[in-house]
PDB file of C-alpha atoms in Angstrom:
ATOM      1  CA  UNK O   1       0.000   0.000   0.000  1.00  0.00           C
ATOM      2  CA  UNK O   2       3.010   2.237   0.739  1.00  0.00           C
ATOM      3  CA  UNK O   3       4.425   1.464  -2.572  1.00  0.00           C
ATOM      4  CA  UNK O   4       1.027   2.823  -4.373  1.00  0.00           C
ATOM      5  CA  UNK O   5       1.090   6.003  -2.014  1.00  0.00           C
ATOM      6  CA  UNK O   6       4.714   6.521  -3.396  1.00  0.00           C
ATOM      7  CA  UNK O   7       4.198   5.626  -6.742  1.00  0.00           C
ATOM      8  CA  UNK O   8       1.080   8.002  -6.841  1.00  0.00           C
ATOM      9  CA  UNK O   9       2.957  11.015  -4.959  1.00  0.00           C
ATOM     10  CA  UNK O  10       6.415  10.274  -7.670  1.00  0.00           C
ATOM     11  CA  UNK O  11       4.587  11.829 -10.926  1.00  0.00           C
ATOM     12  CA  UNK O  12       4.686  15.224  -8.726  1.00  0.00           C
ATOM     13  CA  UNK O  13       7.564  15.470  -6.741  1.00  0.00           C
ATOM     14  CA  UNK O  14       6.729  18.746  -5.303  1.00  0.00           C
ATOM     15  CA  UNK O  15       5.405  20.249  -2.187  1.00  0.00           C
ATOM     16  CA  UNK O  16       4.474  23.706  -3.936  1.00  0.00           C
ATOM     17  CA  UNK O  17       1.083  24.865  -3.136  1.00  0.00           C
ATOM     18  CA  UNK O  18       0.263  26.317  -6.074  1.00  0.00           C
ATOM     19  CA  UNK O  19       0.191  25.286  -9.971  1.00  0.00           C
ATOM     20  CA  UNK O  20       3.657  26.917 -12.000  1.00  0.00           C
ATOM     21  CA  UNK O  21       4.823  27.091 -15.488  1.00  0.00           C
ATOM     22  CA  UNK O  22       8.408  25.849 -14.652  1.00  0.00           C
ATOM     23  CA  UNK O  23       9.534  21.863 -16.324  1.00  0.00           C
ATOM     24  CA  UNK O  24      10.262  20.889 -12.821  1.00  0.00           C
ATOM     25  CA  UNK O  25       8.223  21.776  -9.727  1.00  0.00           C
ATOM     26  CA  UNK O  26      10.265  23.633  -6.866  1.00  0.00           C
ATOM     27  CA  UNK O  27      10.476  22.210  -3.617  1.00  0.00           C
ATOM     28  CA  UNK O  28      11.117  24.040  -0.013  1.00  0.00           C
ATOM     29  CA  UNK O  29      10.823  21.852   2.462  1.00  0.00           C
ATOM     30  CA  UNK O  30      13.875  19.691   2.059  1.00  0.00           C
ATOM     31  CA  UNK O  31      16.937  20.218   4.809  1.00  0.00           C
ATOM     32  CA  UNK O  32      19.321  21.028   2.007  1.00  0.00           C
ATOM     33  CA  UNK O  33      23.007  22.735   2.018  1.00  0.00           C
ATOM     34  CA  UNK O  34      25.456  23.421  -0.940  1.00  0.00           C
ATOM     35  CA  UNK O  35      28.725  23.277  -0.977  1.00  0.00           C
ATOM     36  CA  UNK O  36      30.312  25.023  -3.320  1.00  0.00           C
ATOM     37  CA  UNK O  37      34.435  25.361  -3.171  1.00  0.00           C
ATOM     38  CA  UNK O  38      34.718  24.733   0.196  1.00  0.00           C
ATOM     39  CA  UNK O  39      32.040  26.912   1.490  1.00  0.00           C
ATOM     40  CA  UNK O  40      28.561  25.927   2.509  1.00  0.00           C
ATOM     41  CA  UNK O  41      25.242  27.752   1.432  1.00  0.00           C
ATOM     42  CA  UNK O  42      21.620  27.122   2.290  1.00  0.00           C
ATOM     43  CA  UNK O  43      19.440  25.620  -0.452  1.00  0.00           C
ATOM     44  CA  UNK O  44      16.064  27.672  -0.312  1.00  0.00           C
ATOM     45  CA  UNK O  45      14.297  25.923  -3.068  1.00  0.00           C
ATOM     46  CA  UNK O  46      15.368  22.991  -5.517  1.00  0.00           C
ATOM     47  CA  UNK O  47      13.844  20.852  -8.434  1.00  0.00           C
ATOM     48  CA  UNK O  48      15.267  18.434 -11.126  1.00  0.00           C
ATOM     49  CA  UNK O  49      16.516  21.691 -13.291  1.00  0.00           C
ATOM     50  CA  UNK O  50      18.085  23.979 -10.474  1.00  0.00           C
ATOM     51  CA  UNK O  51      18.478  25.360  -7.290  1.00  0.00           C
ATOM     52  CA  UNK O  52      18.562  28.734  -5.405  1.00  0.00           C
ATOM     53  CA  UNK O  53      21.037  29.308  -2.559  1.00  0.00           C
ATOM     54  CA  UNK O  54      21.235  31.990  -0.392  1.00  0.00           C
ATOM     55  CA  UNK O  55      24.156  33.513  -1.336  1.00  0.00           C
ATOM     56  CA  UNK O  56      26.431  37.061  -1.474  1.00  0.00           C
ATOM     57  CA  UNK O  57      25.840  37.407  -5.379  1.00  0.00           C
ATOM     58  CA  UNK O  58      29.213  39.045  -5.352  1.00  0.00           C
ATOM     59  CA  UNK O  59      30.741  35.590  -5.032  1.00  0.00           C
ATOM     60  CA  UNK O  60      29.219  34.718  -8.510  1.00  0.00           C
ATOM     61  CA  UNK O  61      28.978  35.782 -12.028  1.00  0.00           C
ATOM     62  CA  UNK O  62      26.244  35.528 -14.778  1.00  0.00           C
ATOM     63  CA  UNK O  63      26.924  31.999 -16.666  1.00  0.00           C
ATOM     64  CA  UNK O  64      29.628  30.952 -14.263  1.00  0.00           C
ATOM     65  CA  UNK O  65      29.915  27.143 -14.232  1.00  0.00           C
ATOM     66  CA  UNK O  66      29.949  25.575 -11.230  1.00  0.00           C
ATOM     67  CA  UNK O  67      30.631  22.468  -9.039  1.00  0.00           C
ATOM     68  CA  UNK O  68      28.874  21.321  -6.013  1.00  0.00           C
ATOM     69  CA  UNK O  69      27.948  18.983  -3.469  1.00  0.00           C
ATOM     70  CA  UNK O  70      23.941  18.603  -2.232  1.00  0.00           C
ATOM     71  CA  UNK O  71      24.176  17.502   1.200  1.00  0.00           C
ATOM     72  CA  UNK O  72      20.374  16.248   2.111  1.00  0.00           C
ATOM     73  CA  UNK O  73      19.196  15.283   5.780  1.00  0.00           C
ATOM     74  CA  UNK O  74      17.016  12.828   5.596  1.00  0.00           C
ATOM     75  CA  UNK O  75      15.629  10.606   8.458  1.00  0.00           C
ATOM     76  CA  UNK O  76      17.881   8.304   9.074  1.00  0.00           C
ATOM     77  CA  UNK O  77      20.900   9.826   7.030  1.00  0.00           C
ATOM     78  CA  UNK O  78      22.363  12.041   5.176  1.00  0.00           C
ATOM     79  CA  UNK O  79      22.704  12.326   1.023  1.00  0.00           C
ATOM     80  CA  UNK O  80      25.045  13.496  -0.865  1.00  0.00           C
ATOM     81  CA  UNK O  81      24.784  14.449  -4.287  1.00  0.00           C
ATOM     82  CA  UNK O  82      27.498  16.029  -6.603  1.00  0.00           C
ATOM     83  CA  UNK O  83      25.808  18.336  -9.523  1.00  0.00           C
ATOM     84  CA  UNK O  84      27.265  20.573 -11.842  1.00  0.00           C
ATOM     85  CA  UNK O  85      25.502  23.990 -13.336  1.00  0.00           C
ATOM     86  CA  UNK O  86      25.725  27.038 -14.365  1.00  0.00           C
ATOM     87  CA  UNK O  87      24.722  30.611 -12.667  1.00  0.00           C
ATOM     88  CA  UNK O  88      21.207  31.808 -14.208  1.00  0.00           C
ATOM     89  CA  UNK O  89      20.321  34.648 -11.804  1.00  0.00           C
ATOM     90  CA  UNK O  90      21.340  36.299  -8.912  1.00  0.00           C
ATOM     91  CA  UNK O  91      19.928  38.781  -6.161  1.00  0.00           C
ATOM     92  CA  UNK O  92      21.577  40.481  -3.383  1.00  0.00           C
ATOM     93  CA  UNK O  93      21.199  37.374  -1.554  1.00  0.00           C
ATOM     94  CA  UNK O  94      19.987  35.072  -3.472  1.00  0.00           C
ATOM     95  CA  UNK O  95      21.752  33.323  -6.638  1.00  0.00           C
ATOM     96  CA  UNK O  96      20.070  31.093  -9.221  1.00  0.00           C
ATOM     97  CA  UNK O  97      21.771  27.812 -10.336  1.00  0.00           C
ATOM     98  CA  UNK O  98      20.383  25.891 -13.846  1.00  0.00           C
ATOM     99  CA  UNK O  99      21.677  22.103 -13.364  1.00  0.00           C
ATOM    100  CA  UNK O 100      23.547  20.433 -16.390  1.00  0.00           C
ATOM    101  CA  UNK O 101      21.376  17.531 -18.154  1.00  0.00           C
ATOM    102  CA  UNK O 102      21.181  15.255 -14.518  1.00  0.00           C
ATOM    103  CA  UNK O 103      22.663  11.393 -14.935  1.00  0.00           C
ATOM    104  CA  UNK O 104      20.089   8.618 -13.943  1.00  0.00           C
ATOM    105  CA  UNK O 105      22.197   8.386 -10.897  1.00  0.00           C
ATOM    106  CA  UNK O 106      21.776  11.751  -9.890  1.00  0.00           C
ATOM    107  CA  UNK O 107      18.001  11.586 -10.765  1.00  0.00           C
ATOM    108  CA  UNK O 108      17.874   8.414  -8.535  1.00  0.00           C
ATOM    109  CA  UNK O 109      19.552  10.116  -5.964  1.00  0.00           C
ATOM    110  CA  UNK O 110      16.806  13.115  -6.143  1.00  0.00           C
ATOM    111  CA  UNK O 111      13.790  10.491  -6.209  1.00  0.00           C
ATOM    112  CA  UNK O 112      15.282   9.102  -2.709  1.00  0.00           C
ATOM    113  CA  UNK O 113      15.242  12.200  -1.182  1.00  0.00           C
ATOM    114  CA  UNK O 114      11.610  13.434  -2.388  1.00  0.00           C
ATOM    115  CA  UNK O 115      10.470   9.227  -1.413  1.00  0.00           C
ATOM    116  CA  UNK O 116      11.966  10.064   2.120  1.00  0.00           C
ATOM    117  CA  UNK O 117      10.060  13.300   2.752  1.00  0.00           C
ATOM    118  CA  UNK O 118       7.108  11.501   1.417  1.00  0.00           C
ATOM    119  CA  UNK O 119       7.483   8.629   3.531  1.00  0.00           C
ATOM    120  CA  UNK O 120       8.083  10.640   6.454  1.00  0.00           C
ATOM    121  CA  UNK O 121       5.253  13.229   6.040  1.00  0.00           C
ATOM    122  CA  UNK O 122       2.779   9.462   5.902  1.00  0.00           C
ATOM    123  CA  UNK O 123       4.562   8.709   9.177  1.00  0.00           C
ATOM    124  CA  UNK O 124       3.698  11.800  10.948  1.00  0.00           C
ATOM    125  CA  UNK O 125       0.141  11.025   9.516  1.00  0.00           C
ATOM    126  CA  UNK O 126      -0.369   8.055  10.864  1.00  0.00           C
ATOM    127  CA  UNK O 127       0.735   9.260  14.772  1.00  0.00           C
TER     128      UNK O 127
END
């Protein structure tokens, strides 16, 4: 019955309240960091095509390519996932990162995460 719950909850991924126009829904309630060259930044929203972190936007330019580790707290552990991307927008404190075309590994990596929030929030339910 679980797996039917999951299976249902996989086709959308998101917890966004609303309906958006983006390919991937965003999602906010994941305990996500970044690392990016040594330094760690907090992940305020991610889906399948990008991120934002909150970030200095001085420490990034338009269309700069860049490497980084997704560090996810799950339940039970913690998930890390190495992405590459490229820098699509940035605020004052906020900067906008476009992911590269993800590997099924990385995509597989994603899906766990979004299958452990889902699990948990039908957990909590069920107290």
């Amino acid at each position: 019955m679980l797996n039917i719950l999951l299976a249902g909850l996989r086709a959308n991924g998101s917890n966004d309240a609303a309906e958006t126009r983006r390919r991937y829904p965003r999602r906010h309630a994941d305990r996500c960091v970044a690392s990016v060259n040594g330094k760690i930044f907090p992940v305020e929203n991610w889906s399948f095509g990008g991120l934002q972190i909150m970030a200095d936007e001085r420490l990034f330019g338009i269309d700069q390519s860049v490497a980084m580790v997704l560090k996810f707290k799950l339940r039970n552990t913690i998930v890390d996932i190495d992405v590459h991307g490229t820098v699509i927008r940035k605020t004052a404190d906020h900067v906008g990162i476009e992911f590269e075309p993800l590997s099924q590994t990385i995509r597989r990596a994603f899906q766990q995460v979004i299958d452990d929030h889902v699990a948990a929030e039908f957990a909590n339910s069920q107290i």
